[in-house]
Coordinates of N, CA and C in Angstrom, one line a residue:
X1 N 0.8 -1.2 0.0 CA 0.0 0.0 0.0 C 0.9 1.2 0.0
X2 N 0.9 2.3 -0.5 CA 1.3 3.4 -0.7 C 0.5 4.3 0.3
X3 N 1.7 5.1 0.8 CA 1.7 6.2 2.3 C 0.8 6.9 1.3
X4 N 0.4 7.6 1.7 CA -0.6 9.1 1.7 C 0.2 10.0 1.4
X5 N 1.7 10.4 1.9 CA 1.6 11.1 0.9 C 2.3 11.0 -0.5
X6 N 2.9 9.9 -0.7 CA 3.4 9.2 -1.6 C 2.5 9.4 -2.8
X7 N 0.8 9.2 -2.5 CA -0.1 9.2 -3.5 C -0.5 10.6 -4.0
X8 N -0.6 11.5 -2.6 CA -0.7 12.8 -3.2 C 0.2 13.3 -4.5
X9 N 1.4 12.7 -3.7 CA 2.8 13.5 -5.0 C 2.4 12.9 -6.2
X10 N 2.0 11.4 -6.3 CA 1.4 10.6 -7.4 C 0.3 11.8 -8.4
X11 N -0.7 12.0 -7.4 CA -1.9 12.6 -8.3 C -1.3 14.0 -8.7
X12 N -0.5 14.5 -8.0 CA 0.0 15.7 -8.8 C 0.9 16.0 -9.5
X13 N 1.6 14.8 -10.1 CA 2.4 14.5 -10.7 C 1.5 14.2 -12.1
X14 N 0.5 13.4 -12.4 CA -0.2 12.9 -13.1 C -1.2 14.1 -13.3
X15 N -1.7 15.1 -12.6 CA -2.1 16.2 -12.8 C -1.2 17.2 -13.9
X16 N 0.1 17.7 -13.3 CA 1.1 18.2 -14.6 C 1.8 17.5 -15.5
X17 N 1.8 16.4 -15.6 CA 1.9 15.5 -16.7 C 2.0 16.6 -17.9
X18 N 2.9 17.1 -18.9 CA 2.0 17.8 -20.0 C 1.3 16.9 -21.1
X19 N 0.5 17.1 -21.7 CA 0.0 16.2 -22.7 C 1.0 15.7 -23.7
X20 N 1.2 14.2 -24.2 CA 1.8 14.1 -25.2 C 0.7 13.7 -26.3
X21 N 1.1 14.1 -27.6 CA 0.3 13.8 -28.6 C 0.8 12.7 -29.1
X22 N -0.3 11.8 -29.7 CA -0.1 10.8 -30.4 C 1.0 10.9 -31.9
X23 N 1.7 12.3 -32.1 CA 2.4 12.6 -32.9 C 4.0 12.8 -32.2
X24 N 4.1 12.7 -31.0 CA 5.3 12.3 -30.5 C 5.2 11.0 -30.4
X25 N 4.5 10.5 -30.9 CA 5.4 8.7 -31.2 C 4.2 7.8 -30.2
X26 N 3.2 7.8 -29.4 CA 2.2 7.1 -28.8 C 1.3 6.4 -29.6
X27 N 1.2 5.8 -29.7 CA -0.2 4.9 -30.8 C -1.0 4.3 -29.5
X28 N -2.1 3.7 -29.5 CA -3.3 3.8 -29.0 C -2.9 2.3 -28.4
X29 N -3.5 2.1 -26.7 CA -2.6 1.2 -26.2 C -4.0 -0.3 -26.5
X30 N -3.1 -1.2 -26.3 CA -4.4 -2.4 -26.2 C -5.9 -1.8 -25.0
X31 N -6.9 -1.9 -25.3 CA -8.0 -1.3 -24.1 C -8.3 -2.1 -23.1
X32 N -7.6 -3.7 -23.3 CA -8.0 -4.7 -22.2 C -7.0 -3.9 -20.8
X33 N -6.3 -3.6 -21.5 CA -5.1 -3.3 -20.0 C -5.1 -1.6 -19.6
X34 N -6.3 -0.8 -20.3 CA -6.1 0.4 -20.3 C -6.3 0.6 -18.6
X35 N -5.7 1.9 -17.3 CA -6.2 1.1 -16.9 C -5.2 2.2 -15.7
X36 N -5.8 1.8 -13.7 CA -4.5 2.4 -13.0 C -4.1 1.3 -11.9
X37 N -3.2 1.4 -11.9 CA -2.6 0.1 -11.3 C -1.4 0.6 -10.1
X38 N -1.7 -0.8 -9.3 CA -1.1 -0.7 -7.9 C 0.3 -1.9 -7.7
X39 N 1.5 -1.5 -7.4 CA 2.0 -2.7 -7.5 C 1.8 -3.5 -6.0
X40 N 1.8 -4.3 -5.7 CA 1.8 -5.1 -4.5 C 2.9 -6.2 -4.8
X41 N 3.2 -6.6 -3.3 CA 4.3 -8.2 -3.6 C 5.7 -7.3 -3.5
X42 N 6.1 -6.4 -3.0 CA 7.4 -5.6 -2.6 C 7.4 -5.4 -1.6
X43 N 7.8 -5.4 -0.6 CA 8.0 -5.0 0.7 C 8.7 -3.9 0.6
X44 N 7.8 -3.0 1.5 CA 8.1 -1.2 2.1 C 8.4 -0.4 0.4
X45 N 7.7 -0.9 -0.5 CA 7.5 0.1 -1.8 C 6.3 0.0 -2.2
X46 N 6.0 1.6 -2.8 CA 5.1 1.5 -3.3 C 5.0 2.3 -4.5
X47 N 4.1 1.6 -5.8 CA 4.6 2.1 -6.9 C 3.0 2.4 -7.4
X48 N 2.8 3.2 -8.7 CA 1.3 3.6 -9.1 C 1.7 3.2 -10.9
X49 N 0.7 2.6 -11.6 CA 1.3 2.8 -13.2 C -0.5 3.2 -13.8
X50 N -0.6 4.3 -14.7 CA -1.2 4.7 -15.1 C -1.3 4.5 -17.0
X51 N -1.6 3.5 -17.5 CA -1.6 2.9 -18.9 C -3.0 3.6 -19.1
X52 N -2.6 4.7 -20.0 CA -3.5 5.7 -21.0 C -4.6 4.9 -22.1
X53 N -5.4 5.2 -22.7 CA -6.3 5.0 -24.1 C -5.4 5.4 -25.4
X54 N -4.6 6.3 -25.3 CA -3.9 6.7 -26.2 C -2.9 6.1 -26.2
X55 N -2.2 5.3 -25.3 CA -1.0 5.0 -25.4 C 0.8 5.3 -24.7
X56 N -0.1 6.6 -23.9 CA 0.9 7.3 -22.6 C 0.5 6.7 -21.4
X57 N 1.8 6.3 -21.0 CA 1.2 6.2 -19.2 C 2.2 7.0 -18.3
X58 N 2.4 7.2 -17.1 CA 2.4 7.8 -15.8 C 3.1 6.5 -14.9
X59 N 3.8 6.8 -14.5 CA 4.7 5.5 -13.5 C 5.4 6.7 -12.1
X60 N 5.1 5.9 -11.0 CA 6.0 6.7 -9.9 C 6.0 5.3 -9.0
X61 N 6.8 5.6 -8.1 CA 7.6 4.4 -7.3 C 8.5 5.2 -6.0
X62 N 7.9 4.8 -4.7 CA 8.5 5.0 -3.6 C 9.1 3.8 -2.9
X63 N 10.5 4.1 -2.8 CA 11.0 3.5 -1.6 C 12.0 4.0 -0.7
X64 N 12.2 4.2 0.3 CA 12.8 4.8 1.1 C 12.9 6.0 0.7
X65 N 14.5 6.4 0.5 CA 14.3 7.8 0.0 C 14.4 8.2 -1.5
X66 N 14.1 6.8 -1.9 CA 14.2 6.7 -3.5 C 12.7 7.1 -4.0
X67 N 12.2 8.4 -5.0 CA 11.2 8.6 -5.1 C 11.9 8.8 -7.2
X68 N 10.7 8.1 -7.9 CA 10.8 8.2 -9.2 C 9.6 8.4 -9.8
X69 N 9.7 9.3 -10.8 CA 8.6 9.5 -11.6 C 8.9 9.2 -12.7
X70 N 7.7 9.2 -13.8 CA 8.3 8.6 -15.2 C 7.3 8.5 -16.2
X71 N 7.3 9.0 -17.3 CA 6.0 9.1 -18.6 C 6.5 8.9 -19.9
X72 N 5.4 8.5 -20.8 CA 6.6 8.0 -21.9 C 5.1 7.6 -23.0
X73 N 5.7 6.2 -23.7 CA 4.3 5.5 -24.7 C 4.9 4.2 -23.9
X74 N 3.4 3.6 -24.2 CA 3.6 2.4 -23.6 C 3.1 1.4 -24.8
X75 N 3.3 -0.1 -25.5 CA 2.8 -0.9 -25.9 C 2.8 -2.4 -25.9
X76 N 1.9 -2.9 -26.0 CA 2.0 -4.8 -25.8 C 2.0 -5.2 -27.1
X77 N 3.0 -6.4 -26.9 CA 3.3 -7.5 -28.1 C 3.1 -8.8 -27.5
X78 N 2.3 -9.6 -27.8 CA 2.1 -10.7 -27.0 C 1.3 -10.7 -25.7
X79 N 2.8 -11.4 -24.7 CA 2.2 -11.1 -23.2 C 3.4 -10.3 -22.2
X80 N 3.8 -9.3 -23.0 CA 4.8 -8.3 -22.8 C 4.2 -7.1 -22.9
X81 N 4.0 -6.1 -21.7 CA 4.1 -4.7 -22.1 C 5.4 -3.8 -22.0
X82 N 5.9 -3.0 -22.5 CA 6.8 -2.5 -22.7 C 6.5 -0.8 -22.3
X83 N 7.4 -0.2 -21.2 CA 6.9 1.1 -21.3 C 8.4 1.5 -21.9
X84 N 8.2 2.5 -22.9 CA 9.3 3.4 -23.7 C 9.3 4.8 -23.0
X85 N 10.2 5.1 -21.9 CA 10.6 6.6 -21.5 C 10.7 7.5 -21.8
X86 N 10.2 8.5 -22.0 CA 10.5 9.8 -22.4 C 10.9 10.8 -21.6
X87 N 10.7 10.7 -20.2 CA 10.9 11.5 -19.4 C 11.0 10.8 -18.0
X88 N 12.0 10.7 -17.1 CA 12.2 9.9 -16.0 C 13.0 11.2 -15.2
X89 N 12.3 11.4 -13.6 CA 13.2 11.8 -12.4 C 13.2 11.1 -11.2
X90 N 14.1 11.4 -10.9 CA 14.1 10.6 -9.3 C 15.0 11.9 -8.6
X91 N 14.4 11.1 -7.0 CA 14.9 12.1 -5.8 C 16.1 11.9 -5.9
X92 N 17.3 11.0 -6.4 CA 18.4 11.0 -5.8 C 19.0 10.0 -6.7
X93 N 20.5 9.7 -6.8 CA 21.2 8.8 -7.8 C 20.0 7.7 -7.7
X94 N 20.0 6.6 -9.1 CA 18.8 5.9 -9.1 C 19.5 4.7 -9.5
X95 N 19.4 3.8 -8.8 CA 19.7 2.5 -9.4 C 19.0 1.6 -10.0
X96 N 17.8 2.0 -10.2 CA 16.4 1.2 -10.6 C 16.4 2.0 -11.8
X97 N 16.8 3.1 -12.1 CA 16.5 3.8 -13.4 C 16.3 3.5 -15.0
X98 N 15.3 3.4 -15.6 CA 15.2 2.7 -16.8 C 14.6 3.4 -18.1
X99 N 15.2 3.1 -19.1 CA 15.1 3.7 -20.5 C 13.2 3.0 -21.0
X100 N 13.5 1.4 -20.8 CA 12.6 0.9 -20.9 C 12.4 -0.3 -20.0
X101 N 10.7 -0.5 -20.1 CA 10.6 -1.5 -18.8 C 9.5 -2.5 -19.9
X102 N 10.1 -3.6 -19.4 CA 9.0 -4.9 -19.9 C 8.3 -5.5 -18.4
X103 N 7.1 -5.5 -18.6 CA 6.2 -6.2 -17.8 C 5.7 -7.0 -18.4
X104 N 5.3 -8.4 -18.0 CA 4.5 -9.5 -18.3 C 3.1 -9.4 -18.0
X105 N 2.3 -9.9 -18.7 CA 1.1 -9.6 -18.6 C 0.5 -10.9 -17.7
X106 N 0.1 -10.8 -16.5 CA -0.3 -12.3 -15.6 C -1.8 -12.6 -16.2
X107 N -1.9 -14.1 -16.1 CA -3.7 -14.3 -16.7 C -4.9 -13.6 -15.8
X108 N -4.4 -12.8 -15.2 CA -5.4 -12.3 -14.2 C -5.6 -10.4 -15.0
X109 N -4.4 -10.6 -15.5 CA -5.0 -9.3 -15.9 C -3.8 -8.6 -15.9
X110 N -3.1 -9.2 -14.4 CA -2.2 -7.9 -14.1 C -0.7 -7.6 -14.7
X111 N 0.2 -7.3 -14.3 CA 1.5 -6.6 -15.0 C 2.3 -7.1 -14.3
X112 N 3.5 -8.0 -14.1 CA 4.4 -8.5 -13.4 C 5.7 -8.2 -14.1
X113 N 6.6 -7.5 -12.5 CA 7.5 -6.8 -12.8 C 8.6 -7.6 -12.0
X114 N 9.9 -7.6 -12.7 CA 11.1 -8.3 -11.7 C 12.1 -7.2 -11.2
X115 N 12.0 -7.3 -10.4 CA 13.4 -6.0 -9.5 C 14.8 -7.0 -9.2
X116 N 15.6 -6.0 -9.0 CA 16.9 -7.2 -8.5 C 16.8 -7.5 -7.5
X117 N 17.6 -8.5 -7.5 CA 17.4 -9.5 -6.3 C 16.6 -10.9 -6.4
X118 N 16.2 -10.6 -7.5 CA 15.0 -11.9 -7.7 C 13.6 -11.5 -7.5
X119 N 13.1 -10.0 -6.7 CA 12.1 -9.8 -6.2 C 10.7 -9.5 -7.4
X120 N 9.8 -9.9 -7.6 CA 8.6 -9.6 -8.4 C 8.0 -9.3 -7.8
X121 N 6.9 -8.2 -8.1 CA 5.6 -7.2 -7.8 C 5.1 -8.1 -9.3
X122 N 4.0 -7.6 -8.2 CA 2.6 -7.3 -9.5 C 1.7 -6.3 -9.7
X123 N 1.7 -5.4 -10.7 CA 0.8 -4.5 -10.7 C -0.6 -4.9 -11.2
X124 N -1.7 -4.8 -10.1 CA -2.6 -4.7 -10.4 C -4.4 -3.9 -10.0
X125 N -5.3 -3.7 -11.1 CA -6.2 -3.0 -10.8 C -7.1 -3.5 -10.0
X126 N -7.6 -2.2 -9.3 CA -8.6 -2.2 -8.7 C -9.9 -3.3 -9.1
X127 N -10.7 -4.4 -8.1 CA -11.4 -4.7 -8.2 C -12.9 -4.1 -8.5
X128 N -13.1 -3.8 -10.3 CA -14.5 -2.8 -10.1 C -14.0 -1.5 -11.0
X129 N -12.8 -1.3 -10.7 CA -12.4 -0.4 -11.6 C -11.5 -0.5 -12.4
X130 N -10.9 1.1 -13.4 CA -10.2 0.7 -14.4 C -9.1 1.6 -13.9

């Protein structure tokens, strides 16, 4: 679960977001996965991924004093989503930092991610919502 204010910084980050157009390179994402998602299965992190209709999504990720934010195009090939970066910050040197990220798509719906160490989250939605 993500602190409170972890999520605030989230929604106002996703708030100034500036718009990308589908002419900076986003094509329109699969709609089964369109969608806002929670990772769980990490201990003491908490991450948010926001996969757009258009094809942009929104990523932020707290752990200790590591805070990242991140927007970009996102797309699936198979049972692979792939987010393509366009813009990435973090609080502080980043060792998690990434150009691109592949997630697997789990039969439940959700997004399964590997961290080092062997550790996997899974991001997934709200029961009921999108």
């Amino acid at each position: 679960m993500i602190l409170r204010p972890a999520r605030a910084a989230l929604r106002l980050a996703l708030a100034a977001t500036p718009f990308v157009s589908a002419a900076a390179g986003c094509e329109a994402g699969d709609p089964s996965l369109v969608g806002h998602y929670y990772l769980s299965g990490v201990m003491e992190t908490g991450s948010e991924l926001l996969l757009r209709p258009d094809g942009r999504f929104d990523y932020m990720l707290a752990y200790g004093a590591l805070d990242e934010i991140a927007s970009g195009c996102w797309s699936r090939r198979g049972d692979v989503v792939t987010l393509a970066v366009s813009k990435f910050e973090a609080s502080m040197d980043d060792p998690m930092k990434f150009d691109r990220l592949e997630l697997a798509v789990t039969p439940r719906g959700g997004l399964s991610r590997r961290f080092e160490g062997g550790r996997t989250g899974v991001y997934s939605r709200p029961r009921g919502g999108r």
